């Protein structure tokens, strides 16, 4: 039998089956990039391909349509047989991407998720929609209320998911390093916790209007909170944090609805008074962000992404305040105009020995 390299050269020269010269492990890896239906269909190519799909390193249960979500009832029997015939073979990556129309299918999908967790999946992406039926907005796929437990899971992506405390308690996932939540429904989440998490991104997600979710991730090095709704979560200590990006939008209720100076004294003001379980003097985000080496804070309550004025300041190295991080080197304030609110910010920065160097 000729060496593999010679076999490949001979196949190229003769115009033969080049893919057929590849090792099985490489073919299994290639199959992991295909939607599961297409991967299974390769079993008819040749005798050698008959069972390769059963041990592919990844599963993409997506229905095969990139631009259109497939209803889960069209995939139900296929996925049941797929997982059964794989017989628990370990999975490196798994993506669920389809539409759940009927409530009857929710427990079945939850069972599929638990099955791939038992198959030692390392990267799990859940992109399960519930919005196709009558175009109803705000209808989420709610994950079950059991905590995840996996020594192998390193990255978790949750898209359009309704979440709860148990599911986001990652004490049973000691290897988890990355968590991404996009358009998540976190109204019923009081705490997100993980001692191993290194990177966290929560984007365009809804929190509770009356209580603050607490985020406890002491090993975090990268944080992104972007365009989230309702109450901003409380960030607990993150001593290893290096990069942080936080952007507030007008849909946040962390603002006074009757005054620009937060002194409306109106008990009906949702921003000032309608908050439970948090003391008025508790630091919400700055305590957790205080160790960041690169920090971006953007408030778009009353402005868009464009700005007309840019002010830069730097710390006085001799008289640096103990109230700010020793890593902070430069502060940038970007705004449409230097109004009373901006002057308050500049005055506050001055109390921390941060002085304007460029305007």
mmCIF file of N, CA and C in Angstrom, residues 268-317:
data_model
loop_
_atom_site.group_PDB
_atom_site.id
_atom_site.type_symbol
_atom_site.label_atom_id
_atom_site.label_comp_id
_atom_site.label_asym_id
_atom_site.label_seq_id
_atom_site.Cartn_x
_atom_site.Cartn_y
_atom_site.Cartn_z
ATOM 1 N N UNK A 268 -43.795 58.009 41.965
ATOM 2 C CA UNK A 268 -44.254 57.249 40.813
ATOM 3 C C UNK A 268 -43.169 57.102 39.739
ATOM 4 N N UNK A 269 -42.001 57.679 39.986
ATOM 5 C CA UNK A 269 -40.911 57.597 39.009
ATOM 6 C C UNK A 269 -40.291 56.204 39.059
ATOM 7 N N UNK A 270 -40.397 55.481 37.974
ATOM 8 C CA UNK A 270 -39.894 54.113 37.925
ATOM 9 C C UNK A 270 -38.375 54.068 38.087
ATOM 10 N N UNK A 271 -37.688 55.054 37.549
ATOM 11 C CA UNK A 271 -36.237 55.056 37.629
ATOM 12 C C UNK A 271 -35.716 55.310 39.023
ATOM 13 N N UNK A 272 -36.360 56.218 39.768
ATOM 14 C CA UNK A 272 -35.857 56.624 41.078
ATOM 15 C C UNK A 272 -36.333 55.741 42.230
ATOM 16 N N UNK A 273 -37.558 55.227 42.136
ATOM 17 C CA UNK A 273 -38.151 54.590 43.309
ATOM 18 C C UNK A 273 -38.552 53.127 43.109
ATOM 19 N N UNK A 274 -38.823 52.714 41.907
ATOM 20 C CA UNK A 274 -39.373 51.373 41.681
ATOM 21 C C UNK A 274 -38.264 50.331 41.597
ATOM 22 N N UNK A 275 -37.566 50.153 42.713
ATOM 23 C CA UNK A 275 -36.436 49.227 42.755
ATOM 24 C C UNK A 275 -36.445 48.496 44.082
ATOM 25 N N UNK A 276 -36.277 47.169 44.035
ATOM 26 C CA UNK A 276 -36.364 46.339 45.230
ATOM 27 C C UNK A 276 -35.050 45.608 45.470
ATOM 28 N N UNK A 277 -34.720 45.406 46.743
ATOM 29 C CA UNK A 277 -33.625 44.534 47.116
ATOM 30 C C UNK A 277 -32.237 45.116 46.951
ATOM 31 N N UNK A 278 -32.094 46.420 46.639
ATOM 32 C CA UNK A 278 -30.781 47.032 46.489
ATOM 33 C C UNK A 278 -30.768 48.332 47.277
ATOM 34 N N UNK A 279 -29.758 48.511 48.109
ATOM 35 C CA UNK A 279 -29.661 49.746 48.869
ATOM 36 C C UNK A 279 -29.295 50.898 47.950
ATOM 37 N N UNK A 280 -29.743 52.091 48.297
ATOM 38 C CA UNK A 280 -29.552 53.248 47.428
ATOM 39 C C UNK A 280 -28.096 53.623 47.250
ATOM 40 N N UNK A 281 -27.223 53.237 48.207
ATOM 41 C CA UNK A 281 -25.819 53.613 48.106
ATOM 42 C C UNK A 281 -24.937 52.484 47.558
ATOM 43 N N UNK A 282 -25.555 51.399 47.090
ATOM 44 C CA UNK A 282 -24.758 50.292 46.552
ATOM 45 C C UNK A 282 -24.253 50.627 45.155
ATOM 46 N N UNK A 283 -22.982 50.347 44.921
ATOM 47 C CA UNK A 283 -22.389 50.580 43.612
ATOM 48 C C UNK A 283 -22.894 49.514 42.641
ATOM 49 N N UNK A 284 -23.373 49.945 41.480
ATOM 50 C CA UNK A 284 -23.965 49.015 40.523
ATOM 51 C C UNK A 284 -22.912 48.405 39.597
ATOM 52 N N UNK A 285 -22.166 49.228 38.873
ATOM 53 C CA UNK A 285 -21.202 48.681 37.910
ATOM 54 C C UNK A 285 -19.760 49.106 38.163
ATOM 55 N N UNK A 286 -19.528 50.274 38.749
ATOM 56 C CA UNK A 286 -18.160 50.788 38.825
ATOM 57 C C UNK A 286 -17.260 49.957 39.731
ATOM 58 N N UNK A 287 -17.821 49.367 40.774
ATOM 59 C CA UNK A 287 -17.009 48.517 41.636
ATOM 60 C C UNK A 287 -16.447 47.338 40.848
ATOM 61 N N UNK A 288 -17.296 46.702 40.059
ATOM 62 C CA UNK A 288 -16.840 45.562 39.278
ATOM 63 C C UNK A 288 -15.890 45.948 38.165
ATOM 64 N N UNK A 289 -16.017 47.186 37.649
ATOM 65 C CA UNK A 289 -15.186 47.635 36.534
ATOM 66 C C UNK A 289 -13.898 48.312 36.979
ATOM 67 N N UNK A 290 -13.707 48.469 38.271
ATOM 68 C CA UNK A 290 -12.613 49.299 38.777
ATOM 69 C C UNK A 290 -11.230 48.770 38.446
ATOM 70 N N UNK A 291 -11.096 47.476 38.156
ATOM 71 C CA UNK A 291 -9.788 46.911 37.849
ATOM 72 C C UNK A 291 -9.505 46.817 36.357
ATOM 73 N N UNK A 292 -10.442 47.243 35.529
ATOM 74 C CA UNK A 292 -10.264 47.106 34.078
ATOM 75 C C UNK A 292 -9.108 47.960 33.577
ATOM 76 N N UNK A 293 -8.335 47.409 32.650
ATOM 77 C CA UNK A 293 -7.251 48.154 32.024
ATOM 78 C C UNK A 293 -7.754 48.935 30.817
ATOM 79 N N UNK A 294 -8.753 48.395 30.127
ATOM 80 C CA UNK A 294 -9.370 49.073 28.984
ATOM 81 C C UNK A 294 -10.871 49.110 29.213
ATOM 82 N N UNK A 295 -11.422 50.310 29.392
ATOM 83 C CA UNK A 295 -12.826 50.449 29.768
ATOM 84 C C UNK A 295 -13.513 51.452 28.856
ATOM 85 N N UNK A 296 -14.663 51.034 28.291
ATOM 86 C CA UNK A 296 -15.496 51.921 27.487
ATOM 87 C C UNK A 296 -16.892 51.966 28.094
ATOM 88 N N UNK A 297 -17.359 53.184 28.442
ATOM 89 C CA UNK A 297 -18.712 53.389 28.969
ATOM 90 C C UNK A 297 -19.437 54.358 28.041
ATOM 91 N N UNK A 298 -20.586 53.928 27.524
ATOM 92 C CA UNK A 298 -21.349 54.764 26.594
ATOM 93 C C UNK A 298 -22.786 54.858 27.083
ATOM 94 N N UNK A 299 -23.301 56.081 27.165
ATOM 95 C CA UNK A 299 -24.698 56.308 27.538
ATOM 96 C C UNK A 299 -25.406 56.932 26.348
ATOM 97 N N UNK A 300 -26.365 56.200 25.773
ATOM 98 C CA UNK A 300 -27.087 56.700 24.608
ATOM 99 C C UNK A 300 -28.552 56.974 24.925
ATOM 100 N N UNK A 301 -28.827 57.370 26.186
ATOM 101 C CA UNK A 301 -30.205 57.689 26.552
ATOM 102 C C UNK A 301 -30.759 58.809 25.683
ATOM 103 N N UNK A 302 -29.960 59.839 25.497
ATOM 104 C CA UNK A 302 -30.457 61.023 24.798
ATOM 105 C C UNK A 302 -29.656 61.358 23.549
ATOM 106 N N UNK A 303 -28.825 60.440 23.094
ATOM 107 C CA UNK A 303 -28.017 60.738 21.921
ATOM 108 C C UNK A 303 -27.758 59.456 21.152
ATOM 109 N N UNK A 304 -27.404 59.580 19.933
ATOM 110 C CA UNK A 304 -27.053 58.436 19.113
ATOM 111 C C UNK A 304 -25.573 58.171 19.191
ATOM 112 N N UNK A 305 -25.063 57.307 18.330
ATOM 113 C CA UNK A 305 -23.647 56.957 18.367
ATOM 114 C C UNK A 305 -22.726 58.083 17.906
ATOM 115 N N UNK A 306 -23.276 59.105 17.184
ATOM 116 C CA UNK A 306 -22.443 60.211 16.718
ATOM 117 C C UNK A 306 -22.260 61.235 17.846
ATOM 118 N N UNK A 307 -21.088 61.841 17.918
ATOM 119 C CA UNK A 307 -20.819 62.868 18.920
ATOM 120 C C UNK A 307 -20.066 64.015 18.267
ATOM 121 N N UNK A 308 -20.187 65.214 18.866
ATOM 122 C CA UNK A 308 -19.570 66.402 18.299
ATOM 123 C C UNK A 308 -18.393 66.901 19.117
ATOM 124 N N UNK A 309 -18.350 66.544 20.399
ATOM 125 C CA UNK A 309 -17.292 67.025 21.286
ATOM 126 C C UNK A 309 -16.578 65.826 21.891
ATOM 127 N N UNK A 310 -15.258 65.877 21.922
ATOM 128 C CA UNK A 310 -14.464 64.817 22.526
ATOM 129 C C UNK A 310 -13.469 65.446 23.490
ATOM 130 N N UNK A 311 -13.501 65.015 24.737
ATOM 131 C CA UNK A 311 -12.626 65.549 25.776
ATOM 132 C C UNK A 311 -11.804 64.407 26.335
ATOM 133 N N UNK A 312 -10.505 64.612 26.416
ATOM 134 C CA UNK A 312 -9.614 63.594 26.963
ATOM 135 C C UNK A 312 -8.969 64.108 28.245
ATOM 136 N N UNK A 313 -8.815 63.213 29.202
ATOM 137 C CA UNK A 313 -8.159 63.566 30.452
ATOM 138 C C UNK A 313 -7.220 62.460 30.884
ATOM 139 N N UNK A 314 -6.258 62.804 31.689
ATOM 140 C CA UNK A 314 -5.310 61.793 32.176
ATOM 141 C C UNK A 314 -5.153 61.945 33.675
ATOM 142 N N UNK A 315 -4.715 60.874 34.318
ATOM 143 C CA UNK A 315 -4.528 60.882 35.761
ATOM 144 C C UNK A 315 -3.228 61.593 36.124
ATOM 145 N N UNK A 316 -3.276 62.316 37.222
ATOM 146 C CA UNK A 316 -2.072 62.917 37.775
ATOM 147 C C UNK A 316 -1.280 61.819 38.466
ATOM 148 N N UNK A 317 -0.142 61.477 37.887
ATOM 149 C CA UNK A 317 0.644 60.353 38.405
ATOM 150 C C UNK A 317 1.132 60.588 39.820
#
